[in-house]
Amino acid sequence: MSEYINAVLNTVISKNPAEPEFHQAAKEVLESLEPVVERHSKYQEAKVLERITEPERVIMFRVPWIDDKGRVQVNRGFRIEFNSAIGPYKGGLRFHPSVYLGILKFLAFEQVFKNSLTTLPMGGGKGGSDFDPKGKSEMEVMRFCQSFMTELQRHIGPETDVPAGDIGVGGREIGYMFGQYKRLRNEFTGVLTGKGLGWGGSLIRPEATGYGSVYFAQEMLKTRGETLEGKVCTVSGSGNVAQYTVEKVTQFGGKCVTLSDSVGSIYDPDGIDAEKLAFVMELKNVKRGRIKEYAERFDCEYRENERPWSVPCDCAFPSATQNEINLEDAKTLLKNGCCVVSEGANMPSVPEAADLFVEQKILYGPGKAANAGGVATSGLEMSQNSMRLSWSREEVDSKLNGIMVAVHEQCMAAAEEYGQPGNYVMGANIAGFVKVADAMLDQGVV
Ligand code: NDP
C-alpha cells in the first residue's frame, strides 16, 4: 500500500474508532484506487480520497415508541448522507439489533460506488435502527415506523434523500413510513422506494436485487462461454434477496439447493423448485417463521447454526449479511469446485476470503456490482414517480438487465485499463470512484 493511501486509511481509522466494518470497506476501496491515484495526481492534490471517506452528514436520533403492554421503548435511529456529488442520497434502511454507526457507514460508503456503477444519477446514503422487528406485533412495528419517520422526515425528500428497504425493512415497513411521511408533510411524493404497486411502487422492485445478482453471474459466466444451465447453486439467507435469487436461477435452468436464516440452513439436494419457493415466501414474508420449517415440510436436512458453504456447488450466492463467508468457508467452496461467487448481500466475504477468490481467478462479483440491481430499480421507481407513469413488468425487467450488463462492462473495462483483467473488485471500485470523484472535482471544494 502506498504511503498516501496508508495515511488516508489511518485517518479513517482514527476518526472513526471502533467501527471495524467501515474500516474494512474503506481499506478495500482505497487499496483498489492506488493505481488510479498514481496515474492521476489531481485526486491527491484536491484531497478527493480524504473527502470521499468522510460522510457529508451523519444524523442520529432517538426513536421512542409504546409497546403492546403500554411500556415506553427507546431505539436509536440513523441516516448517513455520505455523498451527493452525482445525485440525491439514495440507499436502504436496515432494522436489525446489530445496527450501529459503523455498519451504516460501511453500507453508505459502499452505496456511493454502487450507485455510481448503475449509470443512474444517485448519491449514496444508508440508515436504519437497532430496532428488531422479530417477535414484534403488527401494531408495534407500525408504531415504531411512525416514530422513526416523525424524526427522519425533516432530513429527507424526493430531491434530497430517498431511502429504501434493506434487512428487516420490506414492503410492510415502507408502507408505514410512507404513510407517516405523507401525513406529516402533506405531500404525496416519491420519498421512499420499494412502495406498494397501488401507491407509486415499481414492478420488479421486490425482485430486482436477487434477479440482478443472477444477471450479473450470467454475464460473468458468458466471459467463459458458459451459462447457469445445469449449475448447482448455494444461496444463503431466505429473505428478499435470497428468494428472488432462487427464482431467477431456477428460470435460467440452474438448481438452488440451500437457504438459511440467522439460526441455521437447509440442504435440499433435489432443488428448490417454484412450489417450494412459494412455501418459503409464505413462511418468511407472511408467517415470519424459521427456515427449519422448510426441512420439516419437504423432508430434507436442517443444519442448525450452520451456513450453507460446506455444500458442494458450482455457484454461490451469499444473500444474507456482511462477513458471512470466512476464509475457511472460502477454501471449502473452492475445494468443492465453486467457480462463481455473486454477492447479493453487502460485503458478505471477509477480506481474506475475497482476496482468495480474486487470487484463484474464479468469477467473483463483489456486492457493490452484483447487487446493484436493487438500487438501480429504485432509481427506475424514482423516474416513474417523477413522470407520474408506470412501466410494464417487461420494460422494467429489461432495463434492469441492461443496467446489470452495463455494470459488468464497466467493471471489466476498468480492471482491464488498470492491468488486472477479470478482477471485478478492482474494476467496480475504480469505475464507481472515477465518476463520483470527477463530479466532486467539477463542483469545487464542497
Ligand atoms: P431480509 O431482511 O429480507 O433477509 C435477510 C436474510 O438474511 C434473512 O434470512 C435473515 O435471517 C438473514 N440474516 C440477517 N442477518 C443475519 C445474520 N447476522 N446472520 C445470518 N443470517 C442473517 O433482507 P434482504 O434480503 O433485503 O437483505 C439481504 C442482504 O442483501 C443484506 O446484506 C442487504 O444489505 C443486501 N441488499 C439488499 C438489497 C435489497 O434490495 N433488499 C439491495 C442490495 C443489497 P433471519 O430471518 O433469521 O433474520
mmCIF file of C-alpha atoms and ligand atoms in Angstrom, residues 92-98 106-107 111 114 126 132-134 164-170 205-210 236-243 259-264 284-285 288-291 307 318-324 343-348 367 370-375 378, ligand 1:
data_model
loop_
_atom_site.group_PDB
_atom_site.id
_atom_site.type_symbol
_atom_site.label_atom_id
_atom_site.label_comp_id
_atom_site.label_asym_id
_atom_site.label_seq_id
_atom_site.Cartn_x
_atom_site.Cartn_y
_atom_site.Cartn_z
ATOM 1 C CA GLY A 92 -31.773 1.498 2.195
ATOM 2 C CA LEU A 93 -32.895 1.468 5.800
ATOM 3 C CA ARG A 94 -31.892 -1.509 7.949
ATOM 4 C CA PHE A 95 -33.771 -2.541 11.088
ATOM 5 C CA HIS A 96 -31.681 -5.090 12.991
ATOM 6 C CA PRO A 97 -30.366 -5.254 16.563
ATOM 7 C CA SER A 98 -26.762 -5.220 15.263
ATOM 8 C CA PHE A 106 -19.806 0.862 5.704
ATOM 9 C CA LEU A 107 -23.096 0.368 3.903
ATOM 10 C CA GLN A 111 -23.544 2.594 -1.722
ATOM 11 C CA LYS A 114 -22.553 1.034 -6.278
ATOM 12 C CA LYS A 126 -27.888 4.449 4.286
ATOM 13 C CA ASP A 132 -35.589 -5.722 15.983
ATOM 14 C CA PRO A 133 -38.839 -6.361 14.088
ATOM 15 C CA LYS A 134 -38.653 -10.052 15.025
ATOM 16 C CA ALA A 164 -35.480 2.228 0.511
ATOM 17 C CA GLY A 165 -35.598 -1.159 2.293
ATOM 18 C CA ASP A 166 -32.820 -3.438 3.486
ATOM 19 C CA ILE A 167 -32.599 -6.144 6.170
ATOM 20 C CA GLY A 168 -35.748 -6.005 8.301
ATOM 21 C CA VAL A 169 -37.380 -3.357 6.108
ATOM 22 C CA GLY A 170 -39.717 -4.696 3.420
ATOM 23 C CA ARG A 205 -38.524 -3.696 -7.448
ATOM 24 C CA PRO A 206 -39.035 -6.592 -4.979
ATOM 25 C CA GLU A 207 -37.348 -8.985 -7.402
ATOM 26 C CA ALA A 208 -34.586 -6.613 -8.505
ATOM 27 C CA THR A 209 -31.672 -7.342 -6.174
ATOM 28 C CA GLY A 210 -31.933 -11.118 -6.490
ATOM 29 C CA SER A 236 -27.692 -18.067 1.900
ATOM 30 C CA GLY A 237 -30.439 -16.089 3.598
ATOM 31 C CA SER A 238 -34.139 -16.611 2.934
ATOM 32 C CA GLY A 239 -35.317 -13.011 2.763
ATOM 33 C CA ASN A 240 -35.997 -10.721 -0.156
ATOM 34 C CA VAL A 241 -32.686 -11.124 -1.986
ATOM 35 C CA ALA A 242 -32.386 -14.887 -1.449
ATOM 36 C CA GLN A 243 -35.938 -15.618 -2.590
ATOM 37 C CA LEU A 259 -31.256 -21.445 2.015
ATOM 38 C CA SER A 260 -30.577 -20.187 5.525
ATOM 39 C CA ASP A 261 -31.549 -17.766 8.254
ATOM 40 C CA SER A 262 -29.749 -16.481 11.301
ATOM 41 C CA VAL A 263 -30.126 -19.795 13.160
ATOM 42 C CA GLY A 264 -29.495 -22.475 10.547
ATOM 43 C CA LYS A 284 -40.828 -15.762 5.573
ATOM 44 C CA ASN A 285 -42.943 -12.874 4.300
ATOM 45 C CA ARG A 288 -42.445 -14.794 9.585
ATOM 46 C CA GLY A 289 -41.304 -18.287 10.633
ATOM 47 C CA ARG A 290 -37.941 -20.076 10.648
ATOM 48 C CA ILE A 291 -36.313 -21.832 7.651
ATOM 49 C CA ARG A 307 -24.088 -21.659 6.925
ATOM 50 C CA PRO A 318 -24.389 -15.142 -0.475
ATOM 51 C CA SER A 319 -27.607 -13.196 0.171
ATOM 52 C CA ALA A 320 -27.901 -12.802 3.955
ATOM 53 C CA THR A 321 -25.478 -10.380 5.597
ATOM 54 C CA GLN A 322 -21.940 -8.991 5.929
ATOM 55 C CA ASN A 323 -18.962 -11.241 6.709
ATOM 56 C CA GLU A 324 -20.893 -14.483 6.288
ATOM 57 C CA GLU A 343 -22.726 -11.320 -3.831
ATOM 58 C CA GLY A 344 -26.391 -10.441 -3.334
ATOM 59 C CA ALA A 345 -25.558 -9.296 0.196
ATOM 60 C CA ASN A 346 -23.300 -6.354 1.017
ATOM 61 C CA MET A 347 -19.702 -7.342 1.877
ATOM 62 C CA PRO A 348 -20.580 -10.977 2.702
ATOM 63 C CA GLY A 367 -21.668 -6.839 -3.739
ATOM 64 C CA ALA A 370 -23.519 -7.811 -8.232
ATOM 65 C CA ASN A 371 -26.315 -6.449 -6.037
ATOM 66 C CA ALA A 372 -26.601 -3.037 -7.735
ATOM 67 C CA GLY A 373 -29.844 -4.134 -9.419
ATOM 68 C CA GLY A 374 -31.840 -3.311 -6.288
ATOM 69 C CA VAL A 375 -30.891 0.322 -6.097
ATOM 70 C CA SER A 378 -35.228 2.001 -7.064
HETATM 71 P P1 NDP B 1 -34.189 -9.578 4.579
HETATM 72 O O1 NDP B 1 -34.404 -8.986 5.895
HETATM 73 O O2 NDP B 1 -35.325 -9.764 3.641
HETATM 74 O O3 NDP B 1 -33.494 -11.023 4.737
HETATM 75 C C1 NDP B 1 -32.280 -11.161 5.409
HETATM 76 C C2 NDP B 1 -31.955 -12.642 5.499
HETATM 77 O O4 NDP B 1 -30.635 -12.781 6.000
HETATM 78 C C3 NDP B 1 -32.851 -13.383 6.465
HETATM 79 O O5 NDP B 1 -32.971 -14.716 6.045
HETATM 80 C C4 NDP B 1 -32.068 -13.290 7.771
HETATM 81 O O6 NDP B 1 -32.356 -14.323 8.697
HETATM 82 C C5 NDP B 1 -30.648 -13.411 7.273
HETATM 83 N N1 NDP B 1 -29.743 -12.714 8.203
HETATM 84 C C6 NDP B 1 -29.827 -11.431 8.601
HETATM 85 N N2 NDP B 1 -28.854 -11.145 9.481
HETATM 86 C C7 NDP B 1 -28.162 -12.287 9.632
HETATM 87 C C8 NDP B 1 -27.039 -12.632 10.388
HETATM 88 N N3 NDP B 1 -26.432 -11.737 11.195
HETATM 89 N N4 NDP B 1 -26.571 -13.905 10.287
HETATM 90 C C9 NDP B 1 -27.188 -14.817 9.476
HETATM 91 N N5 NDP B 1 -28.251 -14.533 8.731
HETATM 92 C C10 NDP B 1 -28.725 -13.297 8.800
HETATM 93 O O7 NDP B 1 -33.027 -8.705 3.905
HETATM 94 P P2 NDP B 1 -32.603 -8.597 2.372
HETATM 95 O O8 NDP B 1 -32.817 -9.892 1.687
HETATM 96 O O9 NDP B 1 -33.218 -7.372 1.823
HETATM 97 O O10 NDP B 1 -31.040 -8.304 2.511
HETATM 98 C C11 NDP B 1 -30.046 -9.325 2.497
HETATM 99 C C12 NDP B 1 -28.702 -8.743 2.123
HETATM 100 O O11 NDP B 1 -28.782 -8.133 0.830
HETATM 101 C C13 NDP B 1 -28.174 -7.630 3.046
HETATM 102 O O12 NDP B 1 -26.765 -7.708 3.111
HETATM 103 C C14 NDP B 1 -28.574 -6.371 2.319
HETATM 104 O O13 NDP B 1 -27.762 -5.259 2.697
HETATM 105 C C15 NDP B 1 -28.323 -6.780 0.902
HETATM 106 N N6 NDP B 1 -29.001 -5.982 -0.114
HETATM 107 C C16 NDP B 1 -30.370 -5.863 -0.118
HETATM 108 C C17 NDP B 1 -30.984 -5.119 -1.077
HETATM 109 C C18 NDP B 1 -32.466 -5.046 -1.192
HETATM 110 O O14 NDP B 1 -32.947 -4.508 -2.200
HETATM 111 N N7 NDP B 1 -33.233 -5.582 -0.268
HETATM 112 C C19 NDP B 1 -30.209 -4.336 -2.075
HETATM 113 C C20 NDP B 1 -28.790 -4.609 -2.038
HETATM 114 C C21 NDP B 1 -28.234 -5.371 -1.059
HETATM 115 P P3 NDP B 1 -33.381 -14.047 9.905
HETATM 116 O O15 NDP B 1 -34.732 -14.075 9.276
HETATM 117 O O16 NDP B 1 -33.131 -15.143 10.881
HETATM 118 O O17 NDP B 1 -33.010 -12.694 10.451
#
